[in-house]
PDB file of C-alpha atoms and ligand atoms in Angstrom:
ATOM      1  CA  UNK A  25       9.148 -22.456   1.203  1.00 91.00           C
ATOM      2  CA  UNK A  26      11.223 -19.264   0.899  1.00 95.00           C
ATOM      3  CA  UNK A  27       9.535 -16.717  -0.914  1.00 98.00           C
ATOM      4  CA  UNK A  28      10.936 -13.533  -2.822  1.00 98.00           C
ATOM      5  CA  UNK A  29       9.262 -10.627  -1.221  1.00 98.00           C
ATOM      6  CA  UNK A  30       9.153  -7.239  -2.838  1.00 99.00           C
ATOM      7  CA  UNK A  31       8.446  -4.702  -0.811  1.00 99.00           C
ATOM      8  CA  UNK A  32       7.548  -0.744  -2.597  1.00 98.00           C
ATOM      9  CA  UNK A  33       7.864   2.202  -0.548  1.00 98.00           C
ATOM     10  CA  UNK A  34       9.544   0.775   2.113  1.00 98.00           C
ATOM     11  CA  UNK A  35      10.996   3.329   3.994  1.00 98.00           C
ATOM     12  CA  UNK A  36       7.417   3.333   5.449  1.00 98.00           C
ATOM     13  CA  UNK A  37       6.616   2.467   8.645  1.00 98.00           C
ATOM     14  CA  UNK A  38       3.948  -0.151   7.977  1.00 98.00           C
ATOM     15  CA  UNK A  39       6.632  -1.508   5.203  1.00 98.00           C
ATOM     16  CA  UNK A  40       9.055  -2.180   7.417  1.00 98.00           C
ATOM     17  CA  UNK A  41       6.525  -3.856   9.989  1.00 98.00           C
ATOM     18  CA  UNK A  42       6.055  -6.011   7.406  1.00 98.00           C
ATOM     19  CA  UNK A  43       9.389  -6.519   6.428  1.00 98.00           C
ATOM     20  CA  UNK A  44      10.229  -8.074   9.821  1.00 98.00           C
ATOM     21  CA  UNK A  45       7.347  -9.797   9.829  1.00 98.00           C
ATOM     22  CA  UNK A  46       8.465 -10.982   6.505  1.00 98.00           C
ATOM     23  CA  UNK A  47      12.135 -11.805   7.800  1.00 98.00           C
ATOM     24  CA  UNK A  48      10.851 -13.585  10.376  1.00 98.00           C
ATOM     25  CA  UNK A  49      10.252 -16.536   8.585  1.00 97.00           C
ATOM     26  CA  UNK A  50      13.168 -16.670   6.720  1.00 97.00           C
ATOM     27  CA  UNK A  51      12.090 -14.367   3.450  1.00 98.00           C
ATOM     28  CA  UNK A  52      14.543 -12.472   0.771  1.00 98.00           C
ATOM     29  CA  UNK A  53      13.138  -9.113   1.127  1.00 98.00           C
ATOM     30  CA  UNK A  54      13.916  -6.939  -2.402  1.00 99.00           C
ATOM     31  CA  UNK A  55      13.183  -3.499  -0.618  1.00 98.00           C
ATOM     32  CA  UNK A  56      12.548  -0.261  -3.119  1.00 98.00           C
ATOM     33  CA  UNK A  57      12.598   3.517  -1.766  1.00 98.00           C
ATOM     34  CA  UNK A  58      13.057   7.154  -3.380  1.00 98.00           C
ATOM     35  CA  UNK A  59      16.794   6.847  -1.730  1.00 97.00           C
ATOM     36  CA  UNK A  60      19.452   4.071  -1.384  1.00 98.00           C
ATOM     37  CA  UNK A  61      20.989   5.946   1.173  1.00 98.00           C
ATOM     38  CA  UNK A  62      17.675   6.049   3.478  1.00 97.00           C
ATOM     39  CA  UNK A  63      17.093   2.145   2.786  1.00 98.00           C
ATOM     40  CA  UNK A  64      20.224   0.958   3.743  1.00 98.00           C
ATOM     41  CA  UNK A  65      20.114   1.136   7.729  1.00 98.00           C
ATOM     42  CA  UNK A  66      16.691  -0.953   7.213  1.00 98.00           C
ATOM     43  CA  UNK A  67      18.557  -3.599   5.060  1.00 98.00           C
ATOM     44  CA  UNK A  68      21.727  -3.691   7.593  1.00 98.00           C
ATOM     45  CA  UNK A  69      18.769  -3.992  10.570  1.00 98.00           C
ATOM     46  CA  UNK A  70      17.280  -6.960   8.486  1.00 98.00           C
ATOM     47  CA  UNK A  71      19.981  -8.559   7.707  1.00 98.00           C
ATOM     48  CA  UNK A  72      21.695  -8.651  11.322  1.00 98.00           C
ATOM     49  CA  UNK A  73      18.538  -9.474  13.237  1.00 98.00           C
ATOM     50  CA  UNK A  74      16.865 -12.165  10.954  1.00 98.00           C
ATOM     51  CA  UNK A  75      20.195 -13.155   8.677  1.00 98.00           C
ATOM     52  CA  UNK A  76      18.000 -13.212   5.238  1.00 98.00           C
ATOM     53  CA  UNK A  77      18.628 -12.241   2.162  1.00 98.00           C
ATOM     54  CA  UNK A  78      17.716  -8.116   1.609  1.00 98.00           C
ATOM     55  CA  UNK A  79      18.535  -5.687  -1.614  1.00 98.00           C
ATOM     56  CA  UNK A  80      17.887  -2.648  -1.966  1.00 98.00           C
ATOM     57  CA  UNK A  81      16.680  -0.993  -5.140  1.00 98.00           C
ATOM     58  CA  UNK A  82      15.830   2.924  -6.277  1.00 98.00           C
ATOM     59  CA  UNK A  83      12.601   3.393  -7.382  1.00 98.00           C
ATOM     60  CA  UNK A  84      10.377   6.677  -7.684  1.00 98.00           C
ATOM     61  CA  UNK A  85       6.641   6.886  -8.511  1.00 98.00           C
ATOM     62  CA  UNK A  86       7.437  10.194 -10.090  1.00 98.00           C
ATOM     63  CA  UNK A  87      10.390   9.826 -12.258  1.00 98.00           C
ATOM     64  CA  UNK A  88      11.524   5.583 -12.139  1.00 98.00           C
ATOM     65  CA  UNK A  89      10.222   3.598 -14.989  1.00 98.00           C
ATOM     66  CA  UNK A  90       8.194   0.588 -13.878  1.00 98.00           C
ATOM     67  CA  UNK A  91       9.851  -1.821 -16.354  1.00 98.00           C
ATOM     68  CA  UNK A  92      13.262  -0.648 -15.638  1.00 98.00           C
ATOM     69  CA  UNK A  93      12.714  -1.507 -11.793  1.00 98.00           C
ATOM     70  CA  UNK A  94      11.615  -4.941 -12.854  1.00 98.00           C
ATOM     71  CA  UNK A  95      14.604  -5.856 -15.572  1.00 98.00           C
ATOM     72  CA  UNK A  96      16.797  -4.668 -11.940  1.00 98.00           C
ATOM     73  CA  UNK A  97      15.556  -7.303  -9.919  1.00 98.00           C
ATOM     74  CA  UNK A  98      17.161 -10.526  -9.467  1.00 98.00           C
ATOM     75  CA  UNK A  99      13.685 -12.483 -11.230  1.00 98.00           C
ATOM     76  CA  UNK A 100       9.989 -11.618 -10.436  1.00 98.00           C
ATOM     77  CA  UNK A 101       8.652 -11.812  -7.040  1.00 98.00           C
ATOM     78  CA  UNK A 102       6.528 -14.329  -5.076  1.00 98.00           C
ATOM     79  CA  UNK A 103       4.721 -11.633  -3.020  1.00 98.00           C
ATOM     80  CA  UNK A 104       4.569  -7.785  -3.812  1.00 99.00           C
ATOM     81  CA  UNK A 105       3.714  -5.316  -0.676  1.00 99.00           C
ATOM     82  CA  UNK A 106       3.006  -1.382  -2.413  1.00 98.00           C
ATOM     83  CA  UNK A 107       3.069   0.879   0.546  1.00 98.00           C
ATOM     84  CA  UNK A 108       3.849   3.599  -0.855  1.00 98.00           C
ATOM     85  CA  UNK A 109       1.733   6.671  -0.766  1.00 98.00           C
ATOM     86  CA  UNK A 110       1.406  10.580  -0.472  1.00 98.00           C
ATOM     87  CA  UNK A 111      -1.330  12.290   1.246  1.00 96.00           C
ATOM     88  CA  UNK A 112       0.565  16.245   0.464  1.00 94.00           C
ATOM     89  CA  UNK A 113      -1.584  19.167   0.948  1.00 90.00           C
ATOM     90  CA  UNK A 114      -5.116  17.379   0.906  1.00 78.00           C
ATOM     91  CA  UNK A 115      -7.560  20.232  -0.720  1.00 83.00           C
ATOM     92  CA  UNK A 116      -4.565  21.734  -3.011  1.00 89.00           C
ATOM     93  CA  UNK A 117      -7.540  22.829  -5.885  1.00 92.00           C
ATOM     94  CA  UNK A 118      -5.159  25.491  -7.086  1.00 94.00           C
ATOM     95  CA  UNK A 119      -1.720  23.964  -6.861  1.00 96.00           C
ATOM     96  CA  UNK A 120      -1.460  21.579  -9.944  1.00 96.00           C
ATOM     97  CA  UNK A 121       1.723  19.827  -8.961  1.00 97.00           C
ATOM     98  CA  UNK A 122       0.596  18.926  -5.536  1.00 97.00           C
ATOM     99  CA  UNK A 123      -2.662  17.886  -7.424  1.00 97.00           C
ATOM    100  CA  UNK A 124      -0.578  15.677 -10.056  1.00 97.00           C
ATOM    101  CA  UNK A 125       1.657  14.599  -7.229  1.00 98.00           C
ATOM    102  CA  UNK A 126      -0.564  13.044  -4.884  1.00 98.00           C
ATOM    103  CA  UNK A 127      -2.455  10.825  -8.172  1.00 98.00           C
ATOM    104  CA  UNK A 128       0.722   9.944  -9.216  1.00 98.00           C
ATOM    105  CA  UNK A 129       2.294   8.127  -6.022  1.00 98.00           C
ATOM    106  CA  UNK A 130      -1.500   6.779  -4.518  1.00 98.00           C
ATOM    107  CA  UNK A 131      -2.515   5.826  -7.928  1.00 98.00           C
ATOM    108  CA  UNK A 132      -1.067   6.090 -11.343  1.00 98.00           C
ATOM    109  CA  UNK A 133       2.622   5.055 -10.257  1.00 98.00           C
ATOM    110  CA  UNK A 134       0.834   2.434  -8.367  1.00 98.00           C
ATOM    111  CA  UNK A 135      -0.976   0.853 -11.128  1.00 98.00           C
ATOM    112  CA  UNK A 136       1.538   1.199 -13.884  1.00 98.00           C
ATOM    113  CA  UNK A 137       4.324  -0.323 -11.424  1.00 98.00           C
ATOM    114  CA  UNK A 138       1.458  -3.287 -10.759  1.00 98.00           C
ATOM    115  CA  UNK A 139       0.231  -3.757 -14.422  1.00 98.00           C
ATOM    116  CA  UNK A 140       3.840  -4.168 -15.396  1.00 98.00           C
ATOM    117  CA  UNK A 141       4.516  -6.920 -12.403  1.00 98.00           C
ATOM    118  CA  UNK A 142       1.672  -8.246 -13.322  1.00 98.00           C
ATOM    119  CA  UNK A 143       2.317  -8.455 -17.607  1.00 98.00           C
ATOM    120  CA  UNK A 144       5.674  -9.984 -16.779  1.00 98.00           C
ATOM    121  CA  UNK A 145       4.222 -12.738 -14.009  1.00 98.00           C
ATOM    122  CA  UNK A 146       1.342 -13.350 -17.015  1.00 98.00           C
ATOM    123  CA  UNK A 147       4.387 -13.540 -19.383  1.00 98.00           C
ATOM    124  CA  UNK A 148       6.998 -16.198 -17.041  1.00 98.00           C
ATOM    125  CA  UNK A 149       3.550 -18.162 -15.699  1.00 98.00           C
ATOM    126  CA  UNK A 150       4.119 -17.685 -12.233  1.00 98.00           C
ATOM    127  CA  UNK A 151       1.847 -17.413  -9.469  1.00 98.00           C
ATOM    128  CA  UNK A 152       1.863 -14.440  -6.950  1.00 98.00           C
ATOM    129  CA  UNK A 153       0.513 -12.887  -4.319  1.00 98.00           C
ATOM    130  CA  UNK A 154       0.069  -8.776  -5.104  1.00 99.00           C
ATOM    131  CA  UNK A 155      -1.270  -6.644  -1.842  1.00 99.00           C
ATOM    132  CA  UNK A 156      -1.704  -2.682  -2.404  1.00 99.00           C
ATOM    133  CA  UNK A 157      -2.133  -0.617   0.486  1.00 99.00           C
ATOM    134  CA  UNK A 158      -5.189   1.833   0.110  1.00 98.00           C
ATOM    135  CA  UNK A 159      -7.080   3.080   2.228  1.00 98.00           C
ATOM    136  CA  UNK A 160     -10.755   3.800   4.154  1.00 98.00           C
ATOM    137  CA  UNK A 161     -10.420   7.577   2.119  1.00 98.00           C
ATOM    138  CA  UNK A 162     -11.145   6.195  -1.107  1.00 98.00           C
ATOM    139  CA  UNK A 163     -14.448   4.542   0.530  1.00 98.00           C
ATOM    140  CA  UNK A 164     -16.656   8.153   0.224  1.00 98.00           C
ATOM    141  CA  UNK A 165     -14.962  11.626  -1.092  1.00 97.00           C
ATOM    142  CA  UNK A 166     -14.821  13.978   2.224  1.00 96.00           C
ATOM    143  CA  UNK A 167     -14.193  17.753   1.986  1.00 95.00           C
ATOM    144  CA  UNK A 168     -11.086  17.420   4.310  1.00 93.00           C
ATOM    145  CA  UNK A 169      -8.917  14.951   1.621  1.00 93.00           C
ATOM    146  CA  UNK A 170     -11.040  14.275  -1.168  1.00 95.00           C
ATOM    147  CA  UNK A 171      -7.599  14.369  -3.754  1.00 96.00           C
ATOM    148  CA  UNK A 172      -5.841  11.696  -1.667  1.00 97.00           C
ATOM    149  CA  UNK A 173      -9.025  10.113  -1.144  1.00 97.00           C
ATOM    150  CA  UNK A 174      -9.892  10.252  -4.814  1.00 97.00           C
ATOM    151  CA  UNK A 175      -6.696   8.484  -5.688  1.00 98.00           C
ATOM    152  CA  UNK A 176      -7.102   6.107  -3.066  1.00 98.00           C
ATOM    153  CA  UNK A 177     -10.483   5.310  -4.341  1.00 98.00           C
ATOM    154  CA  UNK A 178      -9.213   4.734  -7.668  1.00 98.00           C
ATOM    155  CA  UNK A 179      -6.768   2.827  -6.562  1.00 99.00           C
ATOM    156  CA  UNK A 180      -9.039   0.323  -4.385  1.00 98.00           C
ATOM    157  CA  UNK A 181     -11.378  -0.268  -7.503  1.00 98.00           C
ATOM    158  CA  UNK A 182      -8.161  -0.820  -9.602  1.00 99.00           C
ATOM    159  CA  UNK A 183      -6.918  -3.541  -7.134  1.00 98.00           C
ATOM    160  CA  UNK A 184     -10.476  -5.407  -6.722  1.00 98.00           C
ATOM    161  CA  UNK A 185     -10.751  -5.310 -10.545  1.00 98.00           C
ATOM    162  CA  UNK A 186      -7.223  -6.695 -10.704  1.00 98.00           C
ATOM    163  CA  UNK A 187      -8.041  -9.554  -8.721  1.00 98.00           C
ATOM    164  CA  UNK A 188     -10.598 -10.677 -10.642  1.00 98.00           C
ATOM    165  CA  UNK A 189      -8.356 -11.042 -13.491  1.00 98.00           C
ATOM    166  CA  UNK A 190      -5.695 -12.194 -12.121  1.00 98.00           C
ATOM    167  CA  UNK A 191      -7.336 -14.961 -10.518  1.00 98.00           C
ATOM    168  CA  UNK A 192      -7.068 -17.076 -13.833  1.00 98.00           C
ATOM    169  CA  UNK A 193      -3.246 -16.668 -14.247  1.00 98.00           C
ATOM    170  CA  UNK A 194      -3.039 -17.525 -10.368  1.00 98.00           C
ATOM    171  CA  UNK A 195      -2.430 -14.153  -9.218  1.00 98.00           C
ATOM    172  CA  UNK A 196      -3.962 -12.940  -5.839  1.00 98.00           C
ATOM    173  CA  UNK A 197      -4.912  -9.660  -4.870  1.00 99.00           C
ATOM    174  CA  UNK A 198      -5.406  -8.491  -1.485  1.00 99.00           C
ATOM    175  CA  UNK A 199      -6.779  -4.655  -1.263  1.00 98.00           C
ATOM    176  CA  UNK A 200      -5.761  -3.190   2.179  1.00 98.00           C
ATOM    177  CA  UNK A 201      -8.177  -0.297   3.439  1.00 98.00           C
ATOM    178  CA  UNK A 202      -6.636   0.548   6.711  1.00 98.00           C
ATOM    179  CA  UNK A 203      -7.988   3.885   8.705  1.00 98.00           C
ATOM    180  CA  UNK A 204      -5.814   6.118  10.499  1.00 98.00           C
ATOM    181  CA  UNK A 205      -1.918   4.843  11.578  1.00 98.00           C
ATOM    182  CA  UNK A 206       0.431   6.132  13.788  1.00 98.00           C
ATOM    183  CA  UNK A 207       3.607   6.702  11.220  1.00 97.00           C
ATOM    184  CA  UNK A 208       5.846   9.506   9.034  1.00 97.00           C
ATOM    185  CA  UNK A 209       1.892  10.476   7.274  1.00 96.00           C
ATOM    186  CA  UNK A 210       0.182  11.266  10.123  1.00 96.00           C
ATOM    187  CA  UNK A 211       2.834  12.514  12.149  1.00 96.00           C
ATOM    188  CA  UNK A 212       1.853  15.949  14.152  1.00 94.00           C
ATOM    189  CA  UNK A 213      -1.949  14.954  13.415  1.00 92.00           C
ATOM    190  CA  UNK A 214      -4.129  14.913  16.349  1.00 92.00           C
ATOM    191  CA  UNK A 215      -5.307  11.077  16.109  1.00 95.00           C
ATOM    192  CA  UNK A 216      -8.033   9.098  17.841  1.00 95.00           C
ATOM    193  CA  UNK A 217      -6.510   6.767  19.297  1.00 93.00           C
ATOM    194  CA  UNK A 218      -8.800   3.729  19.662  1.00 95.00           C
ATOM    195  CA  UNK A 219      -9.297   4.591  15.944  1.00 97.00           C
ATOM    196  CA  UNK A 220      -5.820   4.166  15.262  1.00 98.00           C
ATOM    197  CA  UNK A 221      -3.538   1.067  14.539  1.00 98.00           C
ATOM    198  CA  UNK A 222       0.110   0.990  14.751  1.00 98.00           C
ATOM    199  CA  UNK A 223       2.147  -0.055  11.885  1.00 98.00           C
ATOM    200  CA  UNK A 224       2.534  -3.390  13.399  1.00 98.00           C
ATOM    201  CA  UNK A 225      -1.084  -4.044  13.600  1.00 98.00           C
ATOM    202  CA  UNK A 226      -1.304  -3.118  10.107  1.00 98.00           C
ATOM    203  CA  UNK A 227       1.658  -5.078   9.244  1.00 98.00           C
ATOM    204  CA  UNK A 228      -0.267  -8.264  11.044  1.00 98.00           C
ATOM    205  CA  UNK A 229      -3.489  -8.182   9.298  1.00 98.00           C
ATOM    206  CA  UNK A 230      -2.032  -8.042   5.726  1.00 98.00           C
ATOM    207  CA  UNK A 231       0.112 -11.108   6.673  1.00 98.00           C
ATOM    208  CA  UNK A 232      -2.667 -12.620   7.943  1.00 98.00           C
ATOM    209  CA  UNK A 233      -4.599 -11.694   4.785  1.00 98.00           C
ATOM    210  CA  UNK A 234      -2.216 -12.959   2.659  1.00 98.00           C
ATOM    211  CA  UNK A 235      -1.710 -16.173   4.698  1.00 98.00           C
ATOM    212  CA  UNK A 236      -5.858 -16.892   4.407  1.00 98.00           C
ATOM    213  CA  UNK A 237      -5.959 -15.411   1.137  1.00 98.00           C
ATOM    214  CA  UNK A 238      -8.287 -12.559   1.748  1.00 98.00           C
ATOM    215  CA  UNK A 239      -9.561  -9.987  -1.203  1.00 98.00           C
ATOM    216  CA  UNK A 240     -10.273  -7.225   0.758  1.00 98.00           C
ATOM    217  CA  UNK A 241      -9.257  -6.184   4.271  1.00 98.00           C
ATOM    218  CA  UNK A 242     -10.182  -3.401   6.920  1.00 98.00           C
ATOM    219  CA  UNK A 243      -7.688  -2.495   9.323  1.00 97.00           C
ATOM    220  CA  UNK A 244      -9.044  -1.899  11.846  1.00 95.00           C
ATOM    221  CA  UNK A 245     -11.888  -4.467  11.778  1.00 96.00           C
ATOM    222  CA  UNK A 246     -14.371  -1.343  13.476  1.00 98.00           C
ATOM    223  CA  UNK A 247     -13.120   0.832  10.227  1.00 98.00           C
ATOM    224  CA  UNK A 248     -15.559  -1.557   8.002  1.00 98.00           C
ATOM    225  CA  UNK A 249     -18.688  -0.813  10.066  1.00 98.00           C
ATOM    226  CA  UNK A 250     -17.678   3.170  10.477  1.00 98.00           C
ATOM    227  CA  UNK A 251     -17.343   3.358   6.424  1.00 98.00           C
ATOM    228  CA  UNK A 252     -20.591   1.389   5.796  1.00 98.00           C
ATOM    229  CA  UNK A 253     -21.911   4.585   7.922  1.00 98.00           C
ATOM    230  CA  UNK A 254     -20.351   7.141   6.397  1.00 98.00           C
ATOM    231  CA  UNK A 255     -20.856   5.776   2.994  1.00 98.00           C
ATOM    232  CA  UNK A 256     -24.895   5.599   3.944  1.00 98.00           C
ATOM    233  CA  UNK A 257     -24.996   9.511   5.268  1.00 98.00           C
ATOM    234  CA  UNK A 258     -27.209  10.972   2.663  1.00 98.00           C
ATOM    235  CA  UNK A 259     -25.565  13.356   0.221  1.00 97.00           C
ATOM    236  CA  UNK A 260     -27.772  16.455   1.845  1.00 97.00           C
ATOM    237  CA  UNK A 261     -26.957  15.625   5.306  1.00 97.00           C
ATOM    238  CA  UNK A 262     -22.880  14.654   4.333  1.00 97.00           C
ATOM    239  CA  UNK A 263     -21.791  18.221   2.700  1.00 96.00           C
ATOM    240  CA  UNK A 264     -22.558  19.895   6.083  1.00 96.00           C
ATOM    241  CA  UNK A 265     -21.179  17.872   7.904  1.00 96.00           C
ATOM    242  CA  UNK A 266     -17.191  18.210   9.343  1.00 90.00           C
ATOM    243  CA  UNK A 267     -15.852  15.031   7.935  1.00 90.00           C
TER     244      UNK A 267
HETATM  245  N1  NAP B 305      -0.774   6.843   7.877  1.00 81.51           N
HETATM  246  C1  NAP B 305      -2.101   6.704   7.725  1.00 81.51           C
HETATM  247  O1  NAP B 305      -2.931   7.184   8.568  1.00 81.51           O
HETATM  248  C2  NAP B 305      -2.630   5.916   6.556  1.00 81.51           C
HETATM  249  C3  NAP B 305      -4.009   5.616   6.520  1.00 81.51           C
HETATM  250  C4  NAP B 305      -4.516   4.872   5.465  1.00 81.51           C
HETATM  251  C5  NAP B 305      -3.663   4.432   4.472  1.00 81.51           C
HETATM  252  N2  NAP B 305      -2.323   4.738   4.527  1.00 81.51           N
HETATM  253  C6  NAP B 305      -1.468   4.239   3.457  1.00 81.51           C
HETATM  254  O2  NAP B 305      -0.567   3.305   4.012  1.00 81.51           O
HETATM  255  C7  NAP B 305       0.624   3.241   3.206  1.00 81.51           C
HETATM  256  C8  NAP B 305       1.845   3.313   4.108  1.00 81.51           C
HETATM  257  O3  NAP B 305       1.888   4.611   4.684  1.00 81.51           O
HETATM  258  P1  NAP B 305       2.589   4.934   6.089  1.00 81.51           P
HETATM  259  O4  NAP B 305       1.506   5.300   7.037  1.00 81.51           O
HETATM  260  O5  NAP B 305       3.558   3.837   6.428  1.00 81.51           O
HETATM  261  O6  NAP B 305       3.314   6.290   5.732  1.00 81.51           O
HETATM  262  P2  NAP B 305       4.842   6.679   5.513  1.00 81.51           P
HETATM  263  O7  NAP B 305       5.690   6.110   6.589  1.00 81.51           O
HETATM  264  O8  NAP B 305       4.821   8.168   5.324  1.00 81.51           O
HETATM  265  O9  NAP B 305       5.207   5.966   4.149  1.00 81.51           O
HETATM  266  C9  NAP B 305       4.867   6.482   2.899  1.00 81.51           C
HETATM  267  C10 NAP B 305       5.905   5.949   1.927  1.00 81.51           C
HETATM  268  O10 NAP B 305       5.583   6.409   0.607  1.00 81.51           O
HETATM  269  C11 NAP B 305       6.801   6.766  -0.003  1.00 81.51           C
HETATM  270  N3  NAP B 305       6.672   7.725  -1.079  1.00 81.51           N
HETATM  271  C12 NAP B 305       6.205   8.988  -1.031  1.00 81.51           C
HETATM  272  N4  NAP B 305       6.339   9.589  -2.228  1.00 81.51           N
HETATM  273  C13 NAP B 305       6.915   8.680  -3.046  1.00 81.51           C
HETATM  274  C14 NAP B 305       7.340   8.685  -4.391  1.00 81.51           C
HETATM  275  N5  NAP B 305       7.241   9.766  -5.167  1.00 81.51           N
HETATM  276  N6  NAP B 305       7.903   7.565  -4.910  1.00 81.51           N
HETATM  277  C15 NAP B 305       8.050   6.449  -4.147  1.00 81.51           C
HETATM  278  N7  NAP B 305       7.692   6.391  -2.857  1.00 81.51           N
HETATM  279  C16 NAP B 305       7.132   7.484  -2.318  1.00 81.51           C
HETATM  280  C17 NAP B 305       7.631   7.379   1.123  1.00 81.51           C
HETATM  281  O11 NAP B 305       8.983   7.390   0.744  1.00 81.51           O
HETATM  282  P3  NAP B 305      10.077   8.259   1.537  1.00 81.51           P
HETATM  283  O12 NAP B 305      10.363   7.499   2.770  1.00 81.51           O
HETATM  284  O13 NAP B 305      11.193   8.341   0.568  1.00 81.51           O
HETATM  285  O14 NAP B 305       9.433   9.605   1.816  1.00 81.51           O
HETATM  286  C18 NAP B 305       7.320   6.435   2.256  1.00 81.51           C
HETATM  287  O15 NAP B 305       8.185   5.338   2.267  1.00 81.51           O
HETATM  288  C19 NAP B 305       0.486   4.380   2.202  1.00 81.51           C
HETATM  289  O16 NAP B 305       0.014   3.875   0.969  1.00 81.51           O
HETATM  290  C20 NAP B 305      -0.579   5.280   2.813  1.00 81.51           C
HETATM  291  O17 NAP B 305      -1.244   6.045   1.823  1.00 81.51           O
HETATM  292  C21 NAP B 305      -1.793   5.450   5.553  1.00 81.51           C
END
C-alpha cells in the first residue's frame, strides 16, 4: 500500500538515505527543510530516479509553527521520519543562544512538532508510524557534549513515553539511538571508523525497525553493549575520565 511519508530535516544525510529507501517502494515523500531552495535538487533527484510523488515544505525548529506546517500538508502522514538535529558548540555554558539553540532543534521543536502530529492523528483516528532520531548521547551526560546530549536524552525519554501512549490510538513509536555517522554533523571530526555507520546503514535499520515494528533501536547493534558500559562506569571513576 502506498504510504504518505513525512520526512523532517531532510536535507540530512541519513534523511535522504531514507528517502530513497522510502522511494524505492513507491512512497509520496512530503520532505521539510530550513530552505526550499536547498530541498529542491533532493525532490528533482527523487522524483527522476524513483518517479514518486515528492513536496517540499519550509519548516524551522526555531521560528515555523508546528500547526501551521501541518494545516500545509496535503492530509496527515502514514509514517513521520524527524532527523533533524543540532549538535552547535557542545559545552557553550556561557553562550545562551547556542545553549537555547541546540534544546530547541534536538528537543523542544522536536516534541512540539510530534505532540501536534500526534493531537491531529488522535483527532482524524488514524494510525501511524512516528520514528525520532536521537541518539547514544542522551544515554549518560559526558563532559565533551553534555547540552546536545542532554537534549538528546530528553528527547529519547519523550519518544519511549510517547509510545506508550500512543499505542492505544494505534500510533507506533520507534526511538532511534544511533552512535557516531559519517554526514554534514560530524564532518571534519576525527571518527572511529568501525564505530561509525554511514547514513545508509542508518537509513536501513530504521526501515527495518519500522518494517518489524521495533520500540527502540541501536545503530550500530555494538553501540547498545558500549552504552550499557558507559552507563555502568561509576560516577567517581566517569568524571576523570576523557569521554
Ligand atoms: N552525525 C552523527 O554522528 C549523529 C549521531 C547520533 C545522532 N545523530 C542525529 O541524527 C540525525 C540526523 O543527523 P545527520 O547526521 O544526518 O546530520 P546532518 O546531515 O547535519 O542533518 C541535520 C539536519 O538538521 C537540520 N536542522 C538543523 N537546525 C535546524 C533547525 N533550526 N530547523 C530545522 N532543521 C534543522 C539541518 O538542516 P539544514 O540542512 O538546513 O542545515 C539538517 O538537515 C540528527 O537528529 C542528529 O542529531 C547524528
Amino acid at each position: 500500500m502506498k504510504k504518505n511519508i513525512l520526512l523532517v530535516g531532510a536535507n540530512s544525510d541519513v534523511a535522504q538515505a531514507i528517502a530513497k529507501l522510502r522511494a524505492e517502494n513507491g512512497h509520496a515523500l512530503w520532505l521539510t527543510g530550513r530552505s526550499l531552495e536547498a530541498l529542491q535538487p533532493i525532490v528533482a533527484d527523487l522524483k527522476l530516479r524513483y518517479e514518486v510523488e515528492v513536496s517540499a515544505f519550509v519548516y524551522d525548529a526555531e521560528t515555523s509553527n508546528p500547526e501551521a506546517l501541518i494545516l500545509a500538508l496535503p492530509g496527515l502522514p502514514d509514517e513521520v521520519h524527524l532527523a533533524m538535529g543540532y549538535l552547535g558548540n557542545p559545552i557553550c555554558i556561557e553562550d545562551a543562544a547556542e545553549t537555547t539553540r541546540i534544546m530547541t532543534v534536538n528537543f523542544t521543536a522536536a516534541v512540539l512538532l510530534m505532540n501536534a502530529l500526534v493531537r491531529s492523528l488522535i483527532q482524524e483516528k488514524r494510525n501511524a508510524v512516528l520514528v525520532g532520531i536521537s541518539s547514544v548521547a542522551g544515554d549518560r551526560g559526558r563532559k565533551s557534549n553534555f547540552l546536545y546530549g542532554a537534549a538528546k536524552a530528553g528527547f529519547s525519554t519523550y519518544l519511549d513515553g510517547l509510545r506508550n501512549f500512543g499505542y492505544a490510538h494505534g500510533i507506533h513509536v520507534v526511538t532511534v539511538k544511533p552512535g557516531f555517522i559519517r554526514s554534514k554533523m560530524t564532518a571534519g571530526l576525527p571518527l572511529p571508523g568501525p564505530l561509525t555507520a554511514t547514513p545508509q546503514q542508518v537509513a536501513k535499520a530504521i526501515v527495518k525497525a519500522v518494517r518489524k515494528r521495533k520500540g527502540r533501536v541501536y545503530v550500530l547493534p555494538i553501540w547498545e553493549l558500549i552504552m550499557l558500559i558507559v552507563r555502568n562506569i561509576p560516577d567517581f571513576v566517569f568524571k576523570k575520565m576523557n569521554l
